[in-house]
Tab-separated table of C-alpha atoms in Angstrom:
chain	number	residue	atom	x	y	z
R	1297	UNK	CA	99.560	113.285	96.157
R	1298	UNK	CA	96.148	112.245	94.919
R	1299	UNK	CA	96.252	114.167	91.693
R	1300	UNK	CA	92.705	114.065	90.407
R	1301	UNK	CA	91.835	112.982	86.902
R	1302	UNK	CA	90.499	116.432	86.233
R	1303	UNK	CA	92.305	119.668	86.844
R	1304	UNK	CA	89.644	120.951	89.187
R	1305	UNK	CA	89.863	117.975	91.587
R	1306	UNK	CA	91.452	119.423	94.714
R	1307	UNK	CA	90.645	117.423	97.868
R	1308	UNK	CA	90.747	119.335	101.123
R	1309	UNK	CA	92.817	118.195	104.116
R	1310	UNK	CA	89.634	116.849	105.755
R	1311	UNK	CA	88.818	114.766	102.663
R	1312	UNK	CA	92.372	113.385	102.585
R	1313	UNK	CA	92.257	112.466	106.296
R	1314	UNK	CA	88.913	110.679	105.897
R	1315	UNK	CA	89.999	108.954	102.678
R	1316	UNK	CA	93.302	107.774	104.168
R	1317	UNK	CA	91.674	106.326	107.299
R	1318	UNK	CA	88.987	104.537	105.281
R	1319	UNK	CA	91.475	103.233	102.703
R	1320	UNK	CA	93.726	101.978	105.515
R	1321	UNK	CA	90.814	99.984	106.960
R	1322	UNK	CA	89.990	98.497	103.546
R	1323	UNK	CA	93.636	97.492	103.076
R	1324	UNK	CA	93.772	95.912	106.558
R	1325	UNK	CA	90.617	93.878	105.909
R	1326	UNK	CA	92.163	92.460	102.733
R	1327	UNK	CA	95.713	91.796	104.004
R	1328	UNK	CA	95.289	91.015	107.722
R	1329	UNK	CA	96.054	87.234	107.465
R	1330	UNK	CA	99.402	88.106	105.862
R	1331	UNK	CA	100.131	90.511	108.714
R	1332	UNK	CA	99.282	87.828	111.290
R	1333	UNK	CA	101.625	85.371	109.537
R	1334	UNK	CA	104.364	88.012	109.556
R	1335	UNK	CA	103.985	88.613	113.303
R	1336	UNK	CA	104.044	84.874	114.111
R	1337	UNK	CA	107.231	84.421	112.064
R	1338	UNK	CA	108.849	87.464	113.656
R	1339	UNK	CA	108.229	86.367	117.270
R	1340	UNK	CA	109.116	82.712	116.618
R	1341	UNK	CA	112.278	81.738	118.498
R	1342	UNK	CA	112.317	84.728	120.858
R	1343	UNK	CA	111.584	82.722	124.036
R	1344	UNK	CA	113.857	79.697	123.617
R	1345	UNK	CA	115.934	77.904	121.037
R	1346	UNK	CA	114.387	74.963	119.219
R	1347	UNK	CA	115.613	71.515	120.375
R	1348	UNK	CA	118.100	69.950	117.997
R	1349	UNK	CA	116.350	68.374	115.038
R	1350	UNK	CA	112.948	69.926	115.795
R	1351	UNK	CA	111.416	71.930	112.976
R	1352	UNK	CA	110.024	75.397	113.495
R	1353	UNK	CA	106.262	75.599	113.976
R	1354	UNK	CA	105.880	78.297	111.330
R	1355	UNK	CA	107.652	77.991	107.985
R	1356	UNK	CA	106.989	80.486	105.204
R	1357	UNK	CA	104.052	82.788	104.805
R	1358	UNK	CA	101.571	80.326	103.322
R	1359	UNK	CA	102.822	77.516	105.541
R	1360	UNK	CA	102.225	79.748	108.558
R	1361	UNK	CA	98.703	80.592	107.403
R	1362	UNK	CA	97.905	76.897	106.830
R	1363	UNK	CA	99.360	75.970	110.259
R	1364	UNK	CA	97.241	78.610	112.013
R	1365	UNK	CA	94.081	77.496	110.199
R	1366	UNK	CA	94.682	73.817	111.023
R	1367	UNK	CA	95.741	74.294	114.656
R	1368	UNK	CA	93.588	77.247	115.715
R	1369	UNK	CA	90.914	77.764	113.066
R	1370	UNK	CA	90.625	80.381	110.296
R	1371	UNK	CA	89.208	83.013	112.684
R	1372	UNK	CA	92.607	83.301	114.380
R	1373	UNK	CA	94.056	84.728	111.182
R	1374	UNK	CA	92.016	87.807	112.082
R	1375	UNK	CA	93.070	87.997	115.743
R	1376	UNK	CA	93.425	91.677	116.598
R	1377	UNK	CA	91.470	92.905	113.549
R	1378	UNK	CA	89.351	95.301	115.620
R	1379	UNK	CA	92.488	96.853	117.119
R	1380	UNK	CA	93.939	96.942	113.601
R	1381	UNK	CA	90.946	98.924	112.339
R	1382	UNK	CA	91.202	101.239	115.365
R	1383	UNK	CA	94.858	101.689	114.434
R	1384	UNK	CA	94.189	102.547	110.797
R	1385	UNK	CA	91.461	105.095	111.589
R	1386	UNK	CA	93.896	106.868	113.937
R	1387	UNK	CA	97.111	106.064	112.123
R	1388	UNK	CA	96.609	106.128	108.352
R	1389	UNK	CA	94.377	109.190	108.584
R	1390	UNK	CA	97.225	111.159	110.196
R	1391	UNK	CA	100.364	109.812	108.533
R	1392	UNK	CA	98.913	109.682	105.003
R	1393	UNK	CA	96.059	112.181	105.172
R	1394	UNK	CA	98.250	115.003	106.539
R	1395	UNK	CA	101.312	114.263	104.382
R	1396	UNK	CA	100.461	116.717	101.586
R	1397	UNK	CA	99.577	119.438	104.096
R	1398	UNK	CA	102.857	118.961	105.970
R	1399	UNK	CA	104.830	118.823	102.723
R	1400	UNK	CA	103.327	122.153	101.604
R	1401	UNK	CA	104.053	123.651	105.032
R	1402	UNK	CA	107.734	122.693	104.864
R	1403	UNK	CA	108.022	123.672	101.188
R	1404	UNK	CA	106.849	127.223	102.025
R	1405	UNK	CA	105.032	127.662	98.742
R	1406	UNK	CA	107.574	125.956	96.455
R	1407	UNK	CA	105.894	124.201	93.529
R	1408	UNK	CA	108.277	121.215	93.429
R	1409	UNK	CA	109.412	120.285	96.960
R	1410	UNK	CA	112.796	118.582	97.143
R	1411	UNK	CA	113.533	115.113	98.497
R	1412	UNK	CA	114.581	116.517	101.892
R	1413	UNK	CA	111.242	118.304	102.276
R	1414	UNK	CA	109.320	115.150	101.381
R	1415	UNK	CA	111.341	113.038	103.830
R	1416	UNK	CA	110.825	115.593	106.591
R	1417	UNK	CA	107.068	115.668	105.965
R	1418	UNK	CA	106.886	111.860	105.985
R	1419	UNK	CA	108.892	111.610	109.212
R	1420	UNK	CA	106.712	114.238	110.899
R	1421	UNK	CA	103.346	112.691	110.061
R	1422	UNK	CA	104.685	109.213	110.887
R	1423	UNK	CA	105.739	110.360	114.365
R	1424	UNK	CA	102.435	112.201	114.905
R	1425	UNK	CA	100.488	109.071	113.970
R	1426	UNK	CA	102.377	106.934	116.503
R	1427	UNK	CA	101.533	109.402	119.269
R	1428	UNK	CA	97.826	108.831	118.531
R	1429	UNK	CA	97.771	105.151	117.636
R	1430	UNK	CA	100.454	103.385	119.714
R	1431	UNK	CA	98.036	101.608	122.152
R	1432	UNK	CA	96.078	100.160	119.215
R	1433	UNK	CA	99.320	98.845	117.682
R	1434	UNK	CA	100.394	97.183	120.955
R	1435	UNK	CA	97.016	95.423	121.308
R	1436	UNK	CA	97.011	94.349	117.642
R	1437	UNK	CA	100.481	92.782	117.912
R	1438	UNK	CA	99.629	91.009	121.192
R	1439	UNK	CA	96.494	89.466	119.653
R	1440	UNK	CA	98.256	88.388	116.462
R	1441	UNK	CA	101.143	86.807	118.379
R	1442	UNK	CA	99.009	84.677	120.729
R	1443	UNK	CA	98.509	81.074	119.622
R	1444	UNK	CA	95.341	79.575	121.098
R	1445	UNK	CA	95.816	75.797	121.285
R	1446	UNK	CA	93.976	74.402	124.367
R	1447	UNK	CA	95.135	70.847	123.661
R	1448	UNK	CA	98.746	72.002	124.135
R	1449	UNK	CA	97.977	73.959	127.295
R	1450	UNK	CA	98.016	77.283	125.457
R	1451	UNK	CA	95.403	79.793	126.578
R	1452	UNK	CA	94.359	83.153	125.244
R	1453	UNK	CA	96.290	86.071	126.659
R	1454	UNK	CA	93.277	88.389	126.341
R	1455	UNK	CA	89.602	87.581	125.903
R	1456	UNK	CA	88.688	90.639	123.806
R	1457	UNK	CA	90.077	93.887	122.421
R	1458	UNK	CA	88.568	95.880	125.289
R	1459	UNK	CA	89.961	93.361	127.788
R	1460	UNK	CA	93.409	93.756	126.228
R	1461	UNK	CA	93.369	97.547	126.632
R	1462	UNK	CA	92.183	97.232	130.250
R	1463	UNK	CA	94.532	94.385	131.206
R	1464	UNK	CA	97.614	96.049	129.753
R	1465	UNK	CA	96.757	99.347	131.475
R	1466	UNK	CA	96.082	97.582	134.809
R	1467	UNK	CA	99.050	95.192	134.814
R	1468	UNK	CA	101.674	97.253	132.973
R	1469	UNK	CA	100.362	100.776	133.494
R	1470	UNK	CA	99.870	103.386	130.818
R	1471	UNK	CA	103.497	102.848	129.830
R	1472	UNK	CA	102.476	99.351	128.730
R	1473	UNK	CA	100.059	100.785	126.171
R	1474	UNK	CA	102.848	102.936	124.780
R	1475	UNK	CA	105.404	100.101	124.904
R	1476	UNK	CA	107.880	100.351	122.063
R	1477	UNK	CA	106.754	103.881	121.220
R	1478	UNK	CA	110.254	105.109	120.321
R	1479	UNK	CA	110.842	101.993	118.221
R	1480	UNK	CA	107.522	102.562	116.495
R	1481	UNK	CA	108.366	106.205	115.817
R	1482	UNK	CA	111.668	105.085	114.237
R	1483	UNK	CA	109.913	102.368	112.236
R	1484	UNK	CA	107.101	104.599	111.047
R	1485	UNK	CA	109.385	107.466	110.146
R	1486	UNK	CA	111.168	104.964	107.868
R	1487	UNK	CA	107.945	103.332	106.628
R	1488	UNK	CA	106.177	106.633	106.008
R	1489	UNK	CA	109.119	108.096	104.114
R	1490	UNK	CA	109.611	104.928	102.073
R	1491	UNK	CA	105.913	104.485	101.257
R	1492	UNK	CA	104.790	108.045	100.645
R	1493	UNK	CA	107.953	109.514	99.128
R	1494	UNK	CA	108.511	106.497	96.837
R	1495	UNK	CA	104.850	106.475	95.788
R	1496	UNK	CA	104.871	110.243	95.292
R	1497	UNK	CA	108.062	110.345	93.218
R	1498	UNK	CA	107.325	107.276	91.058
R	1499	UNK	CA	103.803	108.465	90.324
R	1500	UNK	CA	105.078	111.931	89.376
R	1501	UNK	CA	107.730	110.447	87.057
R	1502	UNK	CA	105.191	108.158	85.387
R	1503	UNK	CA	102.892	111.108	84.718
R	1504	UNK	CA	105.751	113.447	83.759
R	1505	UNK	CA	107.110	111.006	81.174
R	1506	UNK	CA	103.563	110.205	79.995
R	1507	UNK	CA	104.049	106.467	80.549
R	1508	UNK	CA	100.504	106.230	81.946
R	1509	UNK	CA	97.642	108.530	82.730
R	1510	UNK	CA	96.574	109.274	86.308
R	1511	UNK	CA	94.499	106.123	86.717
R	1512	UNK	CA	94.480	102.734	88.483
R	1513	UNK	CA	97.399	101.124	86.572
R	1514	UNK	CA	99.566	104.129	87.469
R	1515	UNK	CA	98.517	103.955	91.130
R	1516	UNK	CA	99.071	100.164	91.159
R	1517	UNK	CA	102.621	100.455	89.762
R	1518	UNK	CA	103.679	103.238	92.137
R	1519	UNK	CA	102.141	101.450	95.138
R	1520	UNK	CA	103.857	98.132	94.330
R	1521	UNK	CA	107.256	99.838	94.095
R	1522	UNK	CA	106.593	101.696	97.359
R	1523	UNK	CA	105.713	98.419	99.111
R	1524	UNK	CA	108.947	96.704	98.024
R	1525	UNK	CA	111.210	99.624	98.966
R	1526	UNK	CA	109.509	99.956	102.336
R	1527	UNK	CA	109.906	96.259	103.193
R	1528	UNK	CA	113.636	96.259	102.419
R	1529	UNK	CA	114.335	99.397	104.442
R	1530	UNK	CA	111.969	98.905	107.389
R	1531	UNK	CA	112.050	95.149	108.057
R	1532	UNK	CA	114.817	95.163	110.746
R	1533	UNK	CA	113.113	97.869	112.814
R	1534	UNK	CA	109.738	96.198	112.296
R	1535	UNK	CA	110.974	92.852	113.682
R	1536	UNK	CA	112.517	94.496	116.769
R	1537	UNK	CA	109.340	96.541	117.304
R	1538	UNK	CA	107.146	93.432	117.098
R	1539	UNK	CA	109.357	91.455	119.488
R	1540	UNK	CA	109.509	94.281	122.012
R	1541	UNK	CA	105.765	95.022	121.926
R	1542	UNK	CA	104.928	91.353	122.377
R	1543	UNK	CA	107.410	90.788	125.220
R	1544	UNK	CA	106.421	90.273	128.848
R	1545	UNK	CA	107.509	92.956	131.371
R	1546	UNK	CA	111.300	93.061	131.946
R	1547	UNK	CA	112.033	90.512	129.193
R	1548	UNK	CA	114.113	93.181	127.444
R	1549	UNK	CA	115.809	96.241	128.903
R	1550	UNK	CA	114.641	98.359	125.970
R	1551	UNK	CA	114.560	98.460	122.196
R	1552	UNK	CA	118.370	98.414	121.882
R	1553	UNK	CA	118.619	95.466	124.290
R	1554	UNK	CA	115.971	93.600	122.280
R	1555	UNK	CA	117.936	94.177	119.063
R	1556	UNK	CA	121.232	93.072	120.642
R	1557	UNK	CA	119.582	89.970	122.149
R	1558	UNK	CA	118.272	89.031	118.715
R	1559	UNK	CA	121.662	89.654	117.114
R	1560	UNK	CA	123.683	87.552	119.568
R	1561	UNK	CA	121.079	84.806	120.031
R	1562	UNK	CA	119.762	84.369	116.495
R	1563	UNK	CA	122.204	86.193	114.234
R	1564	UNK	CA	121.711	89.012	111.681
R	1565	UNK	CA	119.159	86.986	109.691
R	1566	UNK	CA	116.695	87.389	112.596
R	1567	UNK	CA	116.169	91.006	111.558
R	1568	UNK	CA	114.642	89.784	108.305
R	1569	UNK	CA	112.408	87.114	109.828
R	1570	UNK	CA	109.055	87.184	108.092
R	1571	UNK	CA	110.472	89.162	105.136
R	1572	UNK	CA	108.322	87.445	102.512
R	1573	UNK	CA	105.045	87.908	104.424
R	1574	UNK	CA	106.167	91.458	105.185
R	1575	UNK	CA	106.648	92.105	101.464
R	1576	UNK	CA	103.457	90.306	100.467
R	1577	UNK	CA	101.568	92.211	103.133
R	1578	UNK	CA	103.165	95.644	102.524
R	1579	UNK	CA	103.057	95.263	98.750
R	1580	UNK	CA	99.408	94.211	98.702
R	1581	UNK	CA	98.545	96.662	101.503
R	1582	UNK	CA	100.091	99.555	99.580
R	1583	UNK	CA	98.299	98.588	96.388
R	1584	UNK	CA	94.893	98.281	98.060
R	1585	UNK	CA	95.427	101.348	100.247
R	1586	UNK	CA	96.722	103.781	97.609
R	1587	UNK	CA	94.261	102.675	94.913
R	1588	UNK	CA	91.401	102.932	97.464
R	1589	UNK	CA	92.748	106.259	98.731
R	1590	UNK	CA	92.806	107.805	95.269
R	1591	UNK	CA	89.322	106.516	94.394
R	1592	UNK	CA	87.725	107.467	97.730
R	1593	UNK	CA	89.115	110.995	97.448
R	1594	UNK	CA	87.692	111.397	93.987
R	1595	UNK	CA	84.325	109.967	95.000
R	1596	UNK	CA	84.074	112.331	97.991
R	1597	UNK	CA	85.093	115.353	95.918
R	1598	UNK	CA	82.537	114.454	93.219
R	1599	UNK	CA	79.869	114.053	95.900
R	1600	UNK	CA	80.758	117.455	97.356
R	1601	UNK	CA	80.630	119.115	93.944
R	1602	UNK	CA	77.348	117.401	93.118
R	1603	UNK	CA	75.781	118.673	96.335
R	1604	UNK	CA	77.135	122.182	95.714
R	1605	UNK	CA	75.697	122.248	92.198
R	1606	UNK	CA	72.291	121.057	93.487
R	1607	UNK	CA	72.244	123.805	96.130
R	1608	UNK	CA	73.115	126.422	93.502
R	1609	UNK	CA	70.239	125.323	91.266
R	1610	UNK	CA	67.679	125.383	94.108
């Protein structure tokens, strides 16, 4: 997927795993406020209906960001960042770093794997990543969803990332840390396929038709398209996943019950709550992540080759 600028650039699986995890962290650092706004918009209205005539607390992505900054301070835009970085080091490294390896495994040596092979590889690495990173995702969502406003009687649900892991494990058991795991597998199978397969195919077509060379503008274009496609396809599952992960014990009977509750209580539009911040976040996240991923891979490979050439001359 990386496709080096030179023919001899061939990153190993280990380089891809490292590059993907690092690029995921860079992308999270840049786009985390957008992700927090998305979560707040997604969970808004899940507990009770707004009184007649009362406006929603959060309105639009930038309005939500401004509201959080004014009411809670700018630091709260980065609530759950540590868990988010934990998540990316476990998650992106597996789902993105192992994608090419899994695709080659399923292709059984074929030079041009078909769409089915690509989708299968994306689904597999997405599911594998959830198995590793689910507790970090639960903690990240819980932190992002909590509004800390002491003047309104609102208190922090958890005092720190470590406290969140411990409290969830103690109060809800290990099952609490893997809450919404099946929903997350479904979401990430969709997200992984949409992101990686779209990016892969668009980049290949750009290079094949010689519209661009294998450089940053090419990576930017493919990543932007991947972000938009992913948001459209994955938003409903993402909203249900966020609601279910953030819920208190026994609030919902399961992922299906959460989805049905949303449908009957708030209507079909609830499944696209936070769509604009989702798109802004996924679009910008994909651009930063894929551009970083390509550049980090190349830098690591160049470093490896430089060290090898120095050893040969000694």
